[in-house]
Short mmCIF file of N, CA, C and O in Angstrom, two decimals:
data_model
loop_
_atom_site.label_atom_id
_atom_site.label_comp_id
_atom_site.label_asym_id
_atom_site.label_seq_id
_atom_site.Cartn_x
_atom_site.Cartn_y
_atom_site.Cartn_z
N MET A 1 -10.57 -32.77 43.63
CA MET A 1 -11.78 -32.47 42.90
C MET A 1 -12.19 -33.73 42.14
O MET A 1 -11.36 -34.38 41.52
N THR A 2 -13.46 -34.01 42.15
CA THR A 2 -13.96 -35.20 41.49
C THR A 2 -14.01 -34.98 39.99
O THR A 2 -14.06 -33.84 39.51
N PRO A 3 -14.00 -36.06 39.20
CA PRO A 3 -14.08 -35.92 37.75
C PRO A 3 -15.32 -35.17 37.29
O PRO A 3 -15.29 -34.39 36.34
N LYS A 4 -16.44 -35.38 37.99
CA LYS A 4 -17.68 -34.70 37.62
C LYS A 4 -17.55 -33.19 37.82
O LYS A 4 -17.94 -32.40 36.96
N LYS A 5 -16.96 -32.76 38.95
CA LYS A 5 -16.77 -31.33 39.21
C LYS A 5 -15.78 -30.73 38.22
O LYS A 5 -15.95 -29.61 37.74
N SER A 6 -14.72 -31.46 37.89
CA SER A 6 -13.73 -30.99 36.91
C SER A 6 -14.38 -30.76 35.55
O SER A 6 -14.11 -29.76 34.87
N MET A 7 -15.26 -31.68 35.16
CA MET A 7 -15.95 -31.57 33.88
C MET A 7 -16.87 -30.35 33.88
O MET A 7 -16.96 -29.63 32.89
N MET A 8 -17.55 -30.10 34.98
CA MET A 8 -18.46 -28.95 35.07
C MET A 8 -17.69 -27.64 35.03
O MET A 8 -18.11 -26.68 34.37
N VAL A 9 -16.54 -27.56 35.68
CA VAL A 9 -15.70 -26.35 35.66
C VAL A 9 -15.20 -26.10 34.23
O VAL A 9 -15.22 -24.98 33.73
N ALA A 10 -14.74 -27.15 33.56
CA ALA A 10 -14.24 -27.02 32.18
C ALA A 10 -15.36 -26.58 31.24
O ALA A 10 -15.17 -25.70 30.38
N ALA A 11 -16.55 -27.15 31.40
CA ALA A 11 -17.69 -26.78 30.55
C ALA A 11 -18.07 -25.32 30.79
O ALA A 11 -18.37 -24.58 29.84
N ALA A 12 -18.06 -24.88 32.04
CA ALA A 12 -18.39 -23.49 32.35
C ALA A 12 -17.37 -22.54 31.71
O ALA A 12 -17.73 -21.47 31.19
N ALA A 13 -16.09 -22.90 31.71
CA ALA A 13 -15.05 -22.08 31.10
C ALA A 13 -15.24 -21.97 29.60
O ALA A 13 -15.11 -20.89 29.00
N VAL A 14 -15.56 -23.08 28.96
CA VAL A 14 -15.78 -23.09 27.51
C VAL A 14 -17.00 -22.24 27.15
O VAL A 14 -16.97 -21.45 26.20
N ILE A 15 -18.07 -22.37 27.91
CA ILE A 15 -19.29 -21.59 27.64
C ILE A 15 -19.02 -20.10 27.85
O ILE A 15 -19.43 -19.26 27.04
N GLY A 16 -18.28 -19.75 28.88
CA GLY A 16 -17.94 -18.35 29.14
C GLY A 16 -17.09 -17.76 28.02
O GLY A 16 -17.30 -16.63 27.58
N ALA A 17 -16.09 -18.52 27.57
CA ALA A 17 -15.24 -18.06 26.46
C ALA A 17 -16.06 -17.91 25.19
O ALA A 17 -15.89 -16.96 24.42
N GLY A 18 -16.97 -18.84 24.94
CA GLY A 18 -17.82 -18.77 23.74
C GLY A 18 -18.71 -17.54 23.77
O GLY A 18 -18.89 -16.87 22.75
N ALA A 19 -19.27 -17.23 24.92
CA ALA A 19 -20.12 -16.04 25.04
C ALA A 19 -19.32 -14.77 24.76
O ALA A 19 -19.79 -13.84 24.09
N ALA A 20 -18.07 -14.72 25.25
CA ALA A 20 -17.22 -13.56 25.00
C ALA A 20 -16.89 -13.43 23.51
O ALA A 20 -16.89 -12.33 22.96
N LEU A 21 -16.63 -14.55 22.84
CA LEU A 21 -16.33 -14.51 21.41
C LEU A 21 -17.54 -14.06 20.59
O LEU A 21 -17.40 -13.32 19.62
N VAL A 22 -18.72 -14.51 20.95
CA VAL A 22 -19.92 -14.10 20.23
C VAL A 22 -20.09 -12.60 20.35
O VAL A 22 -20.40 -11.90 19.37
N ALA A 23 -19.88 -12.05 21.54
CA ALA A 23 -20.01 -10.60 21.73
C ALA A 23 -18.98 -9.83 20.91
O ALA A 23 -19.26 -8.74 20.41
N LEU A 24 -17.78 -10.39 20.75
CA LEU A 24 -16.74 -9.70 19.99
C LEU A 24 -16.94 -9.78 18.49
O LEU A 24 -16.58 -8.87 17.75
N THR A 25 -17.48 -10.90 18.02
CA THR A 25 -17.55 -11.12 16.57
C THR A 25 -18.86 -10.72 15.92
O THR A 25 -18.93 -10.66 14.70
N HIS A 26 -19.89 -10.47 16.67
CA HIS A 26 -21.18 -10.10 16.09
C HIS A 26 -21.50 -8.65 16.39
O HIS A 26 -21.45 -8.22 17.53
N MET A 27 -21.81 -7.89 15.33
CA MET A 27 -22.16 -6.49 15.48
C MET A 27 -23.59 -6.38 15.98
O MET A 27 -24.47 -7.11 15.51
N PRO A 28 -23.85 -5.50 16.93
CA PRO A 28 -25.23 -5.34 17.41
C PRO A 28 -26.17 -4.89 16.28
O PRO A 28 -25.76 -4.19 15.37
N ALA A 29 -27.44 -5.31 16.37
CA ALA A 29 -28.44 -4.93 15.36
C ALA A 29 -28.63 -3.42 15.36
O ALA A 29 -28.58 -2.77 16.39
N GLY A 30 -28.85 -2.87 14.16
CA GLY A 30 -29.10 -1.44 14.04
C GLY A 30 -27.83 -0.62 13.89
O GLY A 30 -27.88 0.58 13.70
N ARG A 31 -26.67 -1.27 13.93
CA ARG A 31 -25.41 -0.55 13.79
C ARG A 31 -24.78 -0.95 12.46
O ARG A 31 -24.51 -2.12 12.23
N ALA A 32 -24.56 -0.01 11.58
CA ALA A 32 -24.03 -0.32 10.26
C ALA A 32 -22.55 0.05 10.19
O ALA A 32 -22.10 0.98 10.83
N GLU A 33 -21.82 -0.70 9.39
CA GLU A 33 -20.41 -0.41 9.18
C GLU A 33 -20.30 0.75 8.19
O GLU A 33 -20.96 0.76 7.16
N VAL A 34 -19.45 1.71 8.49
CA VAL A 34 -19.28 2.87 7.62
C VAL A 34 -18.03 2.66 6.79
O VAL A 34 -16.96 2.37 7.31
N VAL A 35 -18.16 2.78 5.48
CA VAL A 35 -17.04 2.64 4.57
C VAL A 35 -16.81 3.98 3.92
O VAL A 35 -17.72 4.59 3.36
N ALA A 36 -15.56 4.46 3.99
CA ALA A 36 -15.23 5.74 3.39
C ALA A 36 -15.26 5.61 1.87
O ALA A 36 -14.71 4.67 1.31
N VAL A 37 -15.90 6.54 1.22
CA VAL A 37 -15.98 6.55 -0.23
C VAL A 37 -15.16 7.74 -0.73
O VAL A 37 -15.38 8.86 -0.30
N PRO A 38 -14.18 7.48 -1.60
CA PRO A 38 -13.36 8.59 -2.07
C PRO A 38 -14.18 9.57 -2.88
O PRO A 38 -15.04 9.18 -3.65
N VAL A 39 -13.90 10.83 -2.68
CA VAL A 39 -14.58 11.88 -3.44
C VAL A 39 -13.61 12.36 -4.50
O VAL A 39 -12.56 12.91 -4.20
N GLU A 40 -13.96 12.11 -5.72
CA GLU A 40 -13.10 12.47 -6.85
C GLU A 40 -13.38 13.91 -7.25
O GLU A 40 -14.52 14.29 -7.47
N GLY A 41 -12.37 14.68 -7.29
CA GLY A 41 -12.50 16.07 -7.71
C GLY A 41 -11.31 16.45 -8.56
O GLY A 41 -10.50 15.61 -8.95
N GLU A 42 -11.19 17.71 -8.81
CA GLU A 42 -10.07 18.21 -9.59
C GLU A 42 -8.75 17.92 -8.87
O GLU A 42 -7.73 17.72 -9.49
N GLU A 43 -8.80 17.90 -7.54
CA GLU A 43 -7.60 17.69 -6.74
C GLU A 43 -7.20 16.23 -6.65
O GLU A 43 -6.08 15.91 -6.31
N GLY A 44 -8.12 15.30 -6.86
CA GLY A 44 -7.82 13.88 -6.76
C GLY A 44 -8.20 13.30 -5.41
O GLY A 44 -8.77 13.98 -4.56
N VAL A 45 -7.86 12.04 -5.22
CA VAL A 45 -8.19 11.29 -4.01
C VAL A 45 -6.92 11.08 -3.20
O VAL A 45 -5.89 10.68 -3.74
N LEU A 46 -6.99 11.31 -1.91
CA LEU A 46 -5.86 11.08 -1.02
C LEU A 46 -5.80 9.58 -0.70
O LEU A 46 -6.77 9.01 -0.21
N VAL A 47 -4.67 8.93 -1.03
CA VAL A 47 -4.52 7.50 -0.79
C VAL A 47 -3.21 7.22 -0.07
O VAL A 47 -2.21 7.92 -0.27
N ASP A 48 -3.24 6.19 0.78
CA ASP A 48 -2.00 5.71 1.39
C ASP A 48 -1.28 4.87 0.36
O ASP A 48 -1.91 4.18 -0.45
N ALA A 49 0.04 4.92 0.39
CA ALA A 49 0.84 4.16 -0.58
C ALA A 49 2.05 3.56 0.11
O ALA A 49 2.58 4.13 1.07
N GLU A 50 2.46 2.41 -0.39
CA GLU A 50 3.71 1.77 0.03
C GLU A 50 4.56 1.59 -1.22
O GLU A 50 4.07 1.14 -2.25
N VAL A 51 5.83 1.95 -1.10
CA VAL A 51 6.77 1.76 -2.19
C VAL A 51 7.84 0.80 -1.68
O VAL A 51 8.47 1.05 -0.66
N ARG A 52 7.98 -0.31 -2.39
CA ARG A 52 8.99 -1.30 -2.02
C ARG A 52 10.02 -1.35 -3.14
O ARG A 52 9.67 -1.26 -4.31
N PHE A 53 11.28 -1.52 -2.77
CA PHE A 53 12.33 -1.60 -3.78
C PHE A 53 13.30 -2.69 -3.41
O PHE A 53 13.52 -3.00 -2.24
N SER A 54 13.91 -3.32 -4.45
CA SER A 54 14.85 -4.42 -4.21
C SER A 54 16.16 -3.91 -3.65
O SER A 54 16.76 -4.54 -2.80
N GLY A 55 16.61 -2.79 -4.13
CA GLY A 55 17.81 -2.13 -3.61
C GLY A 55 17.46 -0.67 -3.41
O GLY A 55 16.73 -0.09 -4.22
N LYS A 56 17.94 -0.06 -2.34
CA LYS A 56 17.55 1.32 -2.04
C LYS A 56 18.11 2.27 -3.11
O LYS A 56 19.31 2.37 -3.31
N PRO A 57 17.22 2.97 -3.80
CA PRO A 57 17.69 3.93 -4.80
C PRO A 57 18.23 5.19 -4.13
O PRO A 57 17.80 5.54 -3.03
N VAL A 58 19.14 5.87 -4.80
CA VAL A 58 19.63 7.16 -4.28
C VAL A 58 18.62 8.25 -4.58
O VAL A 58 18.60 9.29 -3.92
N ARG A 59 17.76 8.00 -5.56
CA ARG A 59 16.73 8.97 -5.93
C ARG A 59 15.50 8.21 -6.40
O ARG A 59 15.61 7.27 -7.18
N LEU A 60 14.32 8.62 -5.91
CA LEU A 60 13.06 8.04 -6.37
C LEU A 60 12.01 9.14 -6.30
O LEU A 60 11.84 9.77 -5.26
N VAL A 61 11.37 9.39 -7.42
CA VAL A 61 10.35 10.44 -7.52
C VAL A 61 9.10 9.85 -8.15
O VAL A 61 9.18 9.09 -9.12
N ILE A 62 7.94 10.22 -7.59
CA ILE A 62 6.65 9.80 -8.14
C ILE A 62 5.93 11.07 -8.62
O ILE A 62 5.77 12.02 -7.85
N ARG A 63 5.49 11.06 -9.90
CA ARG A 63 4.80 12.20 -10.49
C ARG A 63 3.50 11.76 -11.13
O ARG A 63 3.37 10.62 -11.57
N GLN A 64 2.57 12.70 -11.21
CA GLN A 64 1.35 12.48 -11.99
C GLN A 64 1.06 13.78 -12.72
O GLN A 64 0.98 14.84 -12.10
N ARG A 65 0.91 13.66 -14.03
CA ARG A 65 0.62 14.81 -14.89
C ARG A 65 1.61 15.95 -14.68
O ARG A 65 1.24 17.12 -14.60
N GLY A 66 2.89 15.58 -14.54
CA GLY A 66 3.95 16.57 -14.39
C GLY A 66 4.12 17.12 -12.97
O GLY A 66 5.07 17.84 -12.70
N ARG A 67 3.23 16.77 -12.07
CA ARG A 67 3.29 17.29 -10.69
C ARG A 67 3.96 16.25 -9.79
O ARG A 67 3.59 15.08 -9.80
N VAL A 68 4.95 16.67 -9.00
CA VAL A 68 5.63 15.76 -8.08
C VAL A 68 4.69 15.45 -6.93
O VAL A 68 4.20 16.34 -6.25
N LEU A 69 4.44 14.15 -6.72
CA LEU A 69 3.57 13.69 -5.63
C LEU A 69 4.38 13.30 -4.40
O LEU A 69 3.93 13.50 -3.27
N ALA A 70 5.56 12.70 -4.61
CA ALA A 70 6.38 12.26 -3.49
C ALA A 70 7.81 12.04 -3.96
O ALA A 70 8.05 11.68 -5.11
N GLU A 71 8.75 12.27 -3.03
CA GLU A 71 10.16 12.00 -3.27
C GLU A 71 10.70 11.21 -2.09
O GLU A 71 10.39 11.52 -0.93
N LEU A 72 11.54 10.23 -2.38
CA LEU A 72 12.13 9.39 -1.35
C LEU A 72 13.08 10.22 -0.50
O LEU A 72 13.98 10.87 -1.03
N ALA A 73 12.89 10.19 0.81
CA ALA A 73 13.78 10.89 1.73
C ALA A 73 15.06 10.10 1.91
O ALA A 73 15.10 8.89 1.70
N GLU A 74 16.10 10.76 2.34
CA GLU A 74 17.42 10.14 2.45
C GLU A 74 17.44 8.92 3.37
O GLU A 74 18.03 7.91 3.05
N GLY A 75 16.77 8.97 4.51
CA GLY A 75 16.82 7.86 5.46
C GLY A 75 15.73 6.82 5.29
O GLY A 75 15.61 5.91 6.11
N ALA A 76 14.93 6.90 4.24
CA ALA A 76 13.80 5.98 4.05
C ALA A 76 14.28 4.56 3.76
O ALA A 76 15.33 4.35 3.19
N VAL A 77 13.45 3.60 4.19
CA VAL A 77 13.74 2.19 3.95
C VAL A 77 12.54 1.54 3.27
O VAL A 77 11.46 2.12 3.22
N SER A 78 12.75 0.33 2.78
CA SER A 78 11.66 -0.40 2.13
C SER A 78 10.92 -1.23 3.16
O SER A 78 11.56 -1.91 3.95
N PRO A 79 9.61 -1.18 3.24
CA PRO A 79 8.71 -0.37 2.43
C PRO A 79 8.66 1.08 2.91
O PRO A 79 8.67 1.36 4.10
N TRP A 80 8.62 1.97 1.95
CA TRP A 80 8.51 3.40 2.22
C TRP A 80 7.03 3.72 2.16
O TRP A 80 6.37 3.49 1.15
N CYS A 81 6.48 4.22 3.27
CA CYS A 81 5.06 4.56 3.34
C CYS A 81 4.89 6.05 3.15
O CYS A 81 5.60 6.85 3.76
N THR A 82 3.94 6.41 2.29
CA THR A 82 3.69 7.81 1.99
C THR A 82 2.22 7.99 1.65
O THR A 82 1.47 7.03 1.58
N THR A 83 1.81 9.22 1.44
CA THR A 83 0.45 9.53 1.03
C THR A 83 0.52 10.23 -0.31
O THR A 83 1.34 11.14 -0.50
N LEU A 84 -0.34 9.83 -1.24
CA LEU A 84 -0.38 10.44 -2.58
C LEU A 84 -1.76 10.99 -2.85
O LEU A 84 -2.76 10.42 -2.43
N ARG A 85 -1.84 12.10 -3.56
CA ARG A 85 -3.13 12.62 -4.03
C ARG A 85 -3.21 12.29 -5.51
O ARG A 85 -2.57 12.92 -6.34
N LEU A 86 -4.01 11.25 -5.83
CA LEU A 86 -4.09 10.74 -7.19
C LEU A 86 -5.38 11.15 -7.88
O LEU A 86 -6.45 11.13 -7.28
N ARG A 87 -5.26 11.48 -9.14
CA ARG A 87 -6.44 11.72 -9.98
C ARG A 87 -6.63 10.51 -10.86
O ARG A 87 -5.68 9.89 -11.31
N GLN A 88 -7.91 10.17 -11.13
CA GLN A 88 -8.21 9.05 -12.03
C GLN A 88 -8.19 9.54 -13.46
O GLN A 88 -8.61 10.65 -13.72
N PRO A 89 -7.74 8.78 -14.42
CA PRO A 89 -7.15 7.46 -14.24
C PRO A 89 -5.79 7.58 -13.53
O PRO A 89 -5.01 8.47 -13.84
N ALA A 90 -5.56 6.71 -12.58
CA ALA A 90 -4.36 6.78 -11.74
C ALA A 90 -3.16 6.17 -12.47
O ALA A 90 -2.84 5.01 -12.31
N GLU A 91 -2.55 6.99 -13.28
CA GLU A 91 -1.30 6.61 -13.94
C GLU A 91 -0.23 7.55 -13.42
O GLU A 91 -0.39 8.77 -13.49
N VAL A 92 0.83 6.97 -12.84
CA VAL A 92 1.90 7.78 -12.28
C VAL A 92 3.22 7.42 -12.94
O VAL A 92 3.42 6.31 -13.41
N GLU A 93 4.09 8.41 -12.97
CA GLU A 93 5.43 8.24 -13.52
C GLU A 93 6.38 8.04 -12.35
O GLU A 93 6.35 8.81 -11.39
N VAL A 94 7.18 6.99 -12.41
CA VAL A 94 8.15 6.71 -11.36
C VAL A 94 9.55 6.75 -11.97
O VAL A 94 9.80 6.10 -12.98
N GLU A 95 10.42 7.52 -11.32
CA GLU A 95 11.83 7.58 -11.72
C GLU A 95 12.67 7.18 -10.53
O GLU A 95 12.45 7.66 -9.42
N ALA A 96 13.64 6.28 -10.76
CA ALA A 96 14.53 5.85 -9.70
C ALA A 96 15.94 5.68 -10.26
O ALA A 96 16.11 5.37 -11.44
N GLU A 97 16.92 5.87 -9.37
CA GLU A 97 18.33 5.74 -9.78
C GLU A 97 19.11 4.94 -8.74
O GLU A 97 18.99 5.18 -7.55
N TRP A 98 19.91 3.98 -9.25
CA TRP A 98 20.83 3.19 -8.45
C TRP A 98 22.19 3.27 -9.16
O TRP A 98 22.48 2.44 -10.02
N PRO A 99 23.03 4.23 -8.85
CA PRO A 99 24.29 4.41 -9.59
C PRO A 99 25.22 3.19 -9.58
O PRO A 99 25.94 2.96 -10.53
N GLU A 100 25.20 2.41 -8.51
CA GLU A 100 26.11 1.27 -8.38
C GLU A 100 25.50 -0.06 -8.82
O GLU A 100 26.12 -1.10 -8.66
N ALA A 101 24.28 -0.05 -9.35
CA ALA A 101 23.58 -1.30 -9.68
C ALA A 101 24.27 -2.06 -10.81
O ALA A 101 24.62 -1.49 -11.83
N LYS A 102 24.43 -3.36 -10.57
CA LYS A 102 25.00 -4.26 -11.60
C LYS A 102 23.94 -5.17 -12.19
O LYS A 102 24.15 -5.78 -13.22
N ALA A 103 22.78 -5.29 -11.50
CA ALA A 103 21.68 -6.15 -11.95
C ALA A 103 20.39 -5.33 -11.93
O ALA A 103 20.32 -4.30 -11.25
N PRO A 104 19.38 -5.76 -12.67
CA PRO A 104 18.10 -5.03 -12.69
C PRO A 104 17.52 -4.86 -11.27
O PRO A 104 17.65 -5.75 -10.43
N GLN A 105 16.90 -3.72 -11.04
CA GLN A 105 16.31 -3.37 -9.75
C GLN A 105 14.79 -3.25 -9.92
O GLN A 105 14.31 -2.85 -10.98
N ALA A 106 14.05 -3.55 -8.84
CA ALA A 106 12.58 -3.50 -8.89
C ALA A 106 12.04 -2.41 -7.97
O ALA A 106 12.61 -2.15 -6.91
N VAL A 107 10.92 -1.81 -8.41
CA VAL A 107 10.17 -0.88 -7.58
C VAL A 107 8.70 -1.29 -7.68
O VAL A 107 8.14 -1.34 -8.77
N GLU A 108 8.11 -1.61 -6.51
CA GLU A 108 6.69 -1.95 -6.45
C GLU A 108 5.96 -0.78 -5.81
O GLU A 108 6.39 -0.25 -4.79
N LEU A 109 4.85 -0.40 -6.42
CA LEU A 109 4.00 0.67 -5.88
C LEU A 109 2.65 0.05 -5.54
O LEU A 109 2.01 -0.56 -6.39
N LEU A 110 2.24 0.19 -4.28
CA LEU A 110 0.98 -0.35 -3.80
C LEU A 110 0.18 0.82 -3.23
O LEU A 110 0.68 1.58 -2.41
N VAL A 111 -1.05 1.00 -3.72
CA VAL A 111 -1.92 2.07 -3.21
C VAL A 111 -3.13 1.46 -2.53
O VAL A 111 -3.61 0.40 -2.92
N LEU A 112 -3.61 2.14 -1.50
CA LEU A 112 -4.75 1.69 -0.71
C LEU A 112 -5.85 2.74 -0.78
O LEU A 112 -5.97 3.58 0.11
N PRO A 113 -6.65 2.75 -1.87
CA PRO A 113 -7.72 3.75 -1.99
C PRO A 113 -8.78 3.53 -0.91
O PRO A 113 -9.11 2.38 -0.60
N PRO A 114 -9.32 4.60 -0.32
CA PRO A 114 -10.34 4.45 0.72
C PRO A 114 -11.56 3.68 0.21
O PRO A 114 -12.12 3.99 -0.82
N GLY A 115 -11.95 2.65 0.96
CA GLY A 115 -13.14 1.87 0.62
C GLY A 115 -12.98 0.95 -0.57
O GLY A 115 -13.96 0.37 -1.04
N LYS A 116 -11.76 0.78 -1.07
CA LYS A 116 -11.52 -0.08 -2.23
C LYS A 116 -10.39 -1.05 -1.91
O LYS A 116 -9.59 -0.81 -1.02
N PRO A 117 -10.27 -2.16 -2.67
CA PRO A 117 -9.15 -3.08 -2.45
C PRO A 117 -7.83 -2.45 -2.90
O PRO A 117 -7.81 -1.56 -3.76
N GLU A 118 -6.76 -2.92 -2.32
CA GLU A 118 -5.45 -2.40 -2.69
C GLU A 118 -5.11 -2.74 -4.13
O GLU A 118 -5.58 -3.73 -4.67
N VAL A 119 -4.29 -1.88 -4.74
CA VAL A 119 -3.86 -2.06 -6.12
C VAL A 119 -2.34 -1.93 -6.13
O VAL A 119 -1.80 -1.01 -5.50
N SER A 120 -1.67 -2.84 -6.82
CA SER A 120 -0.21 -2.73 -6.87
C SER A 120 0.31 -3.13 -8.24
O SER A 120 -0.35 -3.85 -8.99
N THR A 121 1.49 -2.64 -8.53
CA THR A 121 2.19 -3.01 -9.76
C THR A 121 3.69 -2.85 -9.52
O THR A 121 4.12 -2.05 -8.69
N THR A 122 4.46 -3.66 -10.24
CA THR A 122 5.92 -3.67 -10.09
C THR A 122 6.57 -3.45 -11.45
O THR A 122 6.10 -3.98 -12.46
N ARG A 123 7.64 -2.69 -11.45
CA ARG A 123 8.43 -2.50 -12.66
C ARG A 123 9.90 -2.77 -12.32
O ARG A 123 10.35 -2.52 -11.20
N TRP A 124 10.64 -3.26 -13.31
CA TRP A 124 12.07 -3.54 -13.17
C TRP A 124 12.86 -2.61 -14.07
O TRP A 124 12.41 -2.26 -15.17
N SER A 125 14.05 -2.26 -13.62
CA SER A 125 14.94 -1.49 -14.49
C SER A 125 15.41 -2.41 -15.61
O SER A 125 15.38 -3.63 -15.49
N ASP A 126 15.86 -1.83 -16.69
CA ASP A 126 16.30 -2.57 -17.86
C ASP A 126 17.62 -3.29 -17.57
O ASP A 126 18.49 -2.76 -16.88
N ALA A 127 17.76 -4.49 -18.08
CA ALA A 127 18.99 -5.26 -17.87
C ALA A 127 20.20 -4.54 -18.48
O ALA A 127 21.31 -4.65 -17.97
N GLU A 128 19.96 -3.80 -19.56
CA GLU A 128 21.05 -3.06 -20.22
C GLU A 128 21.45 -1.82 -19.43
O GLU A 128 22.58 -1.36 -19.54
N ALA A 129 20.52 -1.23 -18.68
CA ALA A 129 20.79 -0.04 -17.88
C ALA A 129 20.15 -0.24 -16.49
O ALA A 129 19.16 0.39 -16.16
N PRO A 130 20.73 -1.15 -15.67
CA PRO A 130 20.10 -1.50 -14.39
C PRO A 130 20.09 -0.36 -13.37
O PRO A 130 19.38 -0.43 -12.38
N GLY A 131 20.82 0.69 -13.61
CA GLY A 131 20.91 1.79 -12.65
C GLY A 131 19.82 2.82 -12.75
O GLY A 131 19.79 3.76 -11.94
N THR A 132 18.92 2.69 -13.73
CA THR A 132 17.84 3.68 -13.86
C THR A 132 16.51 2.99 -14.18
O THR A 132 16.47 1.97 -14.85
N LEU A 133 15.46 3.61 -13.68
CA LEU A 133 14.10 3.17 -13.98
C LEU A 133 13.30 4.43 -14.25
O LEU A 133 13.36 5.39 -13.49
N HIS A 134 12.58 4.45 -15.34
CA HIS A 134 11.68 5.55 -15.68
C HIS A 134 10.51 4.90 -16.40
O HIS A 134 10.62 4.52 -17.56
N ASP A 135 9.38 4.76 -15.66
CA ASP A 135 8.26 4.02 -16.22
C ASP A 135 6.94 4.59 -15.73
O ASP A 135 6.90 5.31 -14.74
N ILE A 136 5.88 4.21 -16.42
CA ILE A 136 4.51 4.61 -16.05
C ILE A 136 3.85 3.43 -15.34
O ILE A 136 3.88 2.30 -15.84
N TYR A 137 3.26 3.71 -14.18
CA TYR A 137 2.54 2.70 -13.40
C TYR A 137 1.05 3.00 -13.52
O TYR A 137 0.62 4.10 -13.21
N SER A 138 0.28 2.03 -13.98
CA SER A 138 -1.17 2.19 -14.10
C SER A 138 -1.81 1.53 -12.88
O SER A 138 -1.60 0.36 -12.62
N LEU A 139 -2.59 2.32 -12.10
CA LEU A 139 -3.19 1.85 -10.85
C LEU A 139 -4.69 2.11 -10.82
O LEU A 139 -5.16 2.93 -10.04
N PRO A 140 -5.47 1.45 -11.67
CA PRO A 140 -6.92 1.71 -11.70
C PRO A 140 -7.62 1.08 -10.50
O PRO A 140 -7.23 0.03 -10.03
N TRP A 141 -8.64 1.77 -10.02
CA TRP A 141 -9.51 1.18 -8.99
C TRP A 141 -10.93 1.57 -9.22
O TRP A 141 -11.26 2.43 -9.95
#
């Protein structure tokens, strides 16, 4: 193949790939993106959540206003993915236990409210009592 033909084949390949990328990356006119908007009611908003921990606790419970929202299952690993029904203001109580802990342990709670950016916060157990954590997590969105 001559250099001129090689150049034309390469140019045709680049133009074809570019046309495919334009079709993939540009939304057709008249089509709008739909964003889910959470509906706040007495029951709260259903949100996906991830719970990450430095060491696997033997017990972890998430509550809001005295109601248990989620409990860590025996075989769960970090990150533990669950769904929570949160009412605003989204303040939840997290209790965790590590009976064998010799150093402070961390629990991070990350929530993904529909149509909003993710919100996360981390708490550590006390250095004096590294085997227990009982704290309030504030997750405003």
